[in-house]
Amino acid sequence: MNNLELKSIGVQELDTNEMVNLDGGWFWPAAAATFLYNIVGDWNENVEAFKEGFNGN
């Protein structure tokens, strides 16, 4: 179908801004950044907790 046929049935192509909004916008990148920040920020505590769990203490 070409653009003329799509317009005749009321379908419009999304622009870039609309595509970003439909994909979740900035929520998922912000959530991933927060998750990674917390892992790196508490690195020593995370390593110690892993060692305790691994050793069965």
Tab-separated table of N, CA and C in Angstrom:
chain	number	residue	atom	x	y	z
A	1	MET	N	0.848	-1.195	0.000
A	1	MET	CA	0.000	0.000	0.000
A	1	MET	C	0.880	1.240	0.000
A	2	ASN	N	0.541	2.197	-0.776
A	2	ASN	CA	1.310	3.432	-0.727
A	2	ASN	C	0.619	4.439	0.198
A	3	ASN	N	1.233	5.580	0.410
A	3	ASN	CA	0.701	6.580	1.349
A	3	ASN	C	-0.693	7.060	0.972
A	4	LEU	N	-0.968	7.163	-0.311
A	4	LEU	CA	-2.274	7.630	-0.762
A	4	LEU	C	-3.376	6.664	-0.325
A	5	GLU	N	-3.132	5.387	-0.457
A	5	GLU	CA	-4.120	4.399	-0.039
A	5	GLU	C	-4.312	4.407	1.482
A	6	LEU	N	-3.235	4.571	2.248
A	6	LEU	CA	-3.338	4.614	3.706
A	6	LEU	C	-4.153	5.823	4.171
A	7	LYS	N	-3.942	6.963	3.551
A	7	LYS	CA	-4.680	8.170	3.940
A	7	LYS	C	-6.157	8.047	3.602
A	8	SER	N	-6.479	7.312	2.560
A	8	SER	CA	-7.874	7.192	2.177
A	8	SER	C	-8.675	6.344	3.164
A	9	ILE	N	-7.995	5.497	3.967
A	9	ILE	CA	-8.718	4.697	4.962
A	9	ILE	C	-8.515	5.250	6.380
A	10	GLY	N	-7.914	6.427	6.515
A	10	GLY	CA	-7.792	7.096	7.801
A	10	GLY	C	-6.609	6.671	8.645
A	11	VAL	N	-5.584	6.082	8.049
A	11	VAL	CA	-4.393	5.657	8.789
A	11	VAL	C	-3.291	6.674	8.546
A	12	GLN	N	-2.655	7.102	9.646
A	12	GLN	CA	-1.548	8.051	9.521
A	12	GLN	C	-0.276	7.421	10.054
A	13	GLU	N	0.833	7.789	9.435
A	13	GLU	CA	2.129	7.320	9.901
A	13	GLU	C	2.529	8.109	11.145
A	14	LEU	N	3.127	7.438	12.137
A	14	LEU	CA	3.566	8.109	13.357
A	14	LEU	C	4.845	8.892	13.090
A	15	ASP	N	4.955	10.062	13.735
A	15	ASP	CA	6.219	10.777	13.650
A	15	ASP	C	7.139	10.267	14.765
A	16	THR	N	8.377	10.719	14.782
A	16	THR	CA	9.369	10.219	15.726
A	16	THR	C	8.952	10.441	17.170
A	17	ASN	N	8.383	11.583	17.493
A	17	ASN	CA	7.966	11.885	18.861
A	17	ASN	C	6.889	10.914	19.328
A	18	GLU	N	5.957	10.599	18.486
A	18	GLU	CA	4.902	9.656	18.840
A	18	GLU	C	5.461	8.248	19.041
A	19	MET	N	6.444	7.867	18.254
A	19	MET	CA	7.045	6.544	18.407
A	19	MET	C	7.744	6.419	19.753
A	20	VAL	N	8.451	7.458	20.177
A	20	VAL	CA	9.135	7.444	21.472
A	20	VAL	C	8.110	7.341	22.586
A	21	ASN	N	7.029	8.078	22.496
A	21	ASN	CA	6.008	8.030	23.534
A	21	ASN	C	5.356	6.657	23.620
A	22	LEU	N	5.165	5.986	22.510
A	22	LEU	CA	4.560	4.666	22.523
A	22	LEU	C	5.514	3.603	23.058
A	23	ASP	N	6.805	3.810	22.903
A	23	ASP	CA	7.793	2.841	23.357
A	23	ASP	C	8.105	2.987	24.847
A	24	GLY	N	7.494	3.894	25.547
A	24	GLY	CA	7.730	4.045	26.973
A	24	GLY	C	8.530	5.284	27.310
A	25	GLY	N	8.966	5.998	26.312
A	25	GLY	CA	9.693	7.229	26.564
A	25	GLY	C	10.953	7.000	27.364
A	26	TRP	N	11.109	7.779	28.415
A	26	TRP	CA	12.322	7.725	29.234
A	26	TRP	C	12.171	6.826	30.445
A	27	PHE	N	11.032	6.159	30.644
A	27	PHE	CA	10.833	5.360	31.847
A	27	PHE	C	11.832	4.213	31.953
A	28	TRP	N	11.939	3.374	30.919
A	28	TRP	CA	12.811	2.195	30.999
A	28	TRP	C	14.279	2.552	31.082
A	29	PRO	N	14.778	3.514	30.313
A	29	PRO	CA	16.194	3.888	30.498
A	29	PRO	C	16.465	4.450	31.901
A	30	ALA	N	15.510	5.223	32.444
A	30	ALA	CA	15.689	5.767	33.794
A	30	ALA	C	15.651	4.655	34.833
A	31	ALA	N	14.762	3.687	34.657
A	31	ALA	CA	14.682	2.562	35.591
A	31	ALA	C	15.964	1.732	35.549
A	32	ALA	N	16.496	1.489	34.367
A	32	ALA	CA	17.741	0.720	34.233
A	32	ALA	C	18.914	1.475	34.851
A	33	ALA	N	18.971	2.781	34.634
A	33	ALA	CA	20.048	3.590	35.210
A	33	ALA	C	19.978	3.577	36.733
A	34	THR	N	18.791	3.665	37.299
A	34	THR	CA	18.627	3.620	38.754
A	34	THR	C	19.064	2.263	39.295
A	35	PHE	N	18.676	1.196	38.623
A	35	PHE	CA	19.060	-0.158	39.037
A	35	PHE	C	20.578	-0.308	39.039
A	36	LEU	N	21.225	0.112	37.955
A	36	LEU	CA	22.679	0.002	37.865
A	36	LEU	C	23.384	0.890	38.889
A	37	TYR	N	22.846	2.077	39.122
A	37	TYR	CA	23.415	2.985	40.118
A	37	TYR	C	23.381	2.348	41.503
A	38	ASN	N	22.281	1.689	41.838
A	38	ASN	CA	22.165	1.043	43.147
A	38	ASN	C	23.113	-0.140	43.272
A	39	ILE	N	23.318	-0.884	42.212
A	39	ILE	CA	24.266	-2.002	42.257
A	39	ILE	C	25.685	-1.487	42.482
A	40	VAL	N	26.087	-0.485	41.722
A	40	VAL	CA	27.444	0.044	41.841
A	40	VAL	C	27.627	0.770	43.171
A	41	GLY	N	26.618	1.512	43.606
A	41	GLY	CA	26.715	2.272	44.853
A	41	GLY	C	26.858	1.387	46.073
A	42	ASP	N	26.259	0.219	46.055
A	42	ASP	CA	26.320	-0.704	47.190
A	42	ASP	C	27.178	-1.926	46.868
A	43	TRP	N	28.186	-1.741	46.037
A	43	TRP	CA	28.961	-2.876	45.540
A	43	TRP	C	29.530	-3.731	46.666
A	44	ASN	N	30.180	-3.102	47.645
A	44	ASN	CA	30.809	-3.873	48.727
A	44	ASN	C	29.772	-4.657	49.532
A	45	GLU	N	28.643	-4.043	49.819
A	45	GLU	CA	27.581	-4.740	50.539
A	45	GLU	C	27.031	-5.903	49.718
A	46	ASN	N	26.897	-5.704	48.422
A	46	ASN	CA	26.397	-6.773	47.552
A	46	ASN	C	27.367	-7.950	47.507
A	47	VAL	N	28.667	-7.668	47.451
A	47	VAL	CA	29.670	-8.732	47.416
A	47	VAL	C	29.644	-9.510	48.719
A	48	GLU	N	29.568	-8.818	49.842
A	48	GLU	CA	29.529	-9.494	51.138
A	48	GLU	C	28.266	-10.359	51.273
A	49	ALA	N	27.141	-9.845	50.843
A	49	ALA	CA	25.897	-10.621	50.905
A	49	ALA	C	25.992	-11.858	50.026
A	50	PHE	N	26.606	-11.730	48.861
A	50	PHE	CA	26.785	-12.879	47.977
A	50	PHE	C	27.671	-13.927	48.632
A	51	LYS	N	28.778	-13.474	49.237
A	51	LYS	CA	29.700	-14.409	49.899
A	51	LYS	C	29.011	-15.136	51.048
A	52	GLU	N	28.189	-14.430	51.826
A	52	GLU	CA	27.463	-15.066	52.928
A	52	GLU	C	26.498	-16.119	52.400
A	53	GLY	N	25.776	-15.791	51.354
A	53	GLY	CA	24.831	-16.735	50.779
A	53	GLY	C	25.523	-17.919	50.154
A	54	PHE	N	26.665	-17.678	49.511
A	54	PHE	CA	27.411	-18.743	48.832
A	54	PHE	C	28.009	-19.713	49.847
A	55	ASN	N	28.487	-19.175	50.971
A	55	ASN	CA	29.107	-20.019	52.003
A	55	ASN	C	28.076	-20.680	52.897
A	56	GLY	N	26.828	-20.290	52.775
A	56	GLY	CA	25.776	-20.900	53.580
A	56	GLY	C	25.703	-20.364	55.002
A	57	ASN	N	26.293	-19.204	55.258
A	57	ASN	CA	26.268	-18.611	56.613
A	57	ASN	C	24.977	-17.903	56.884
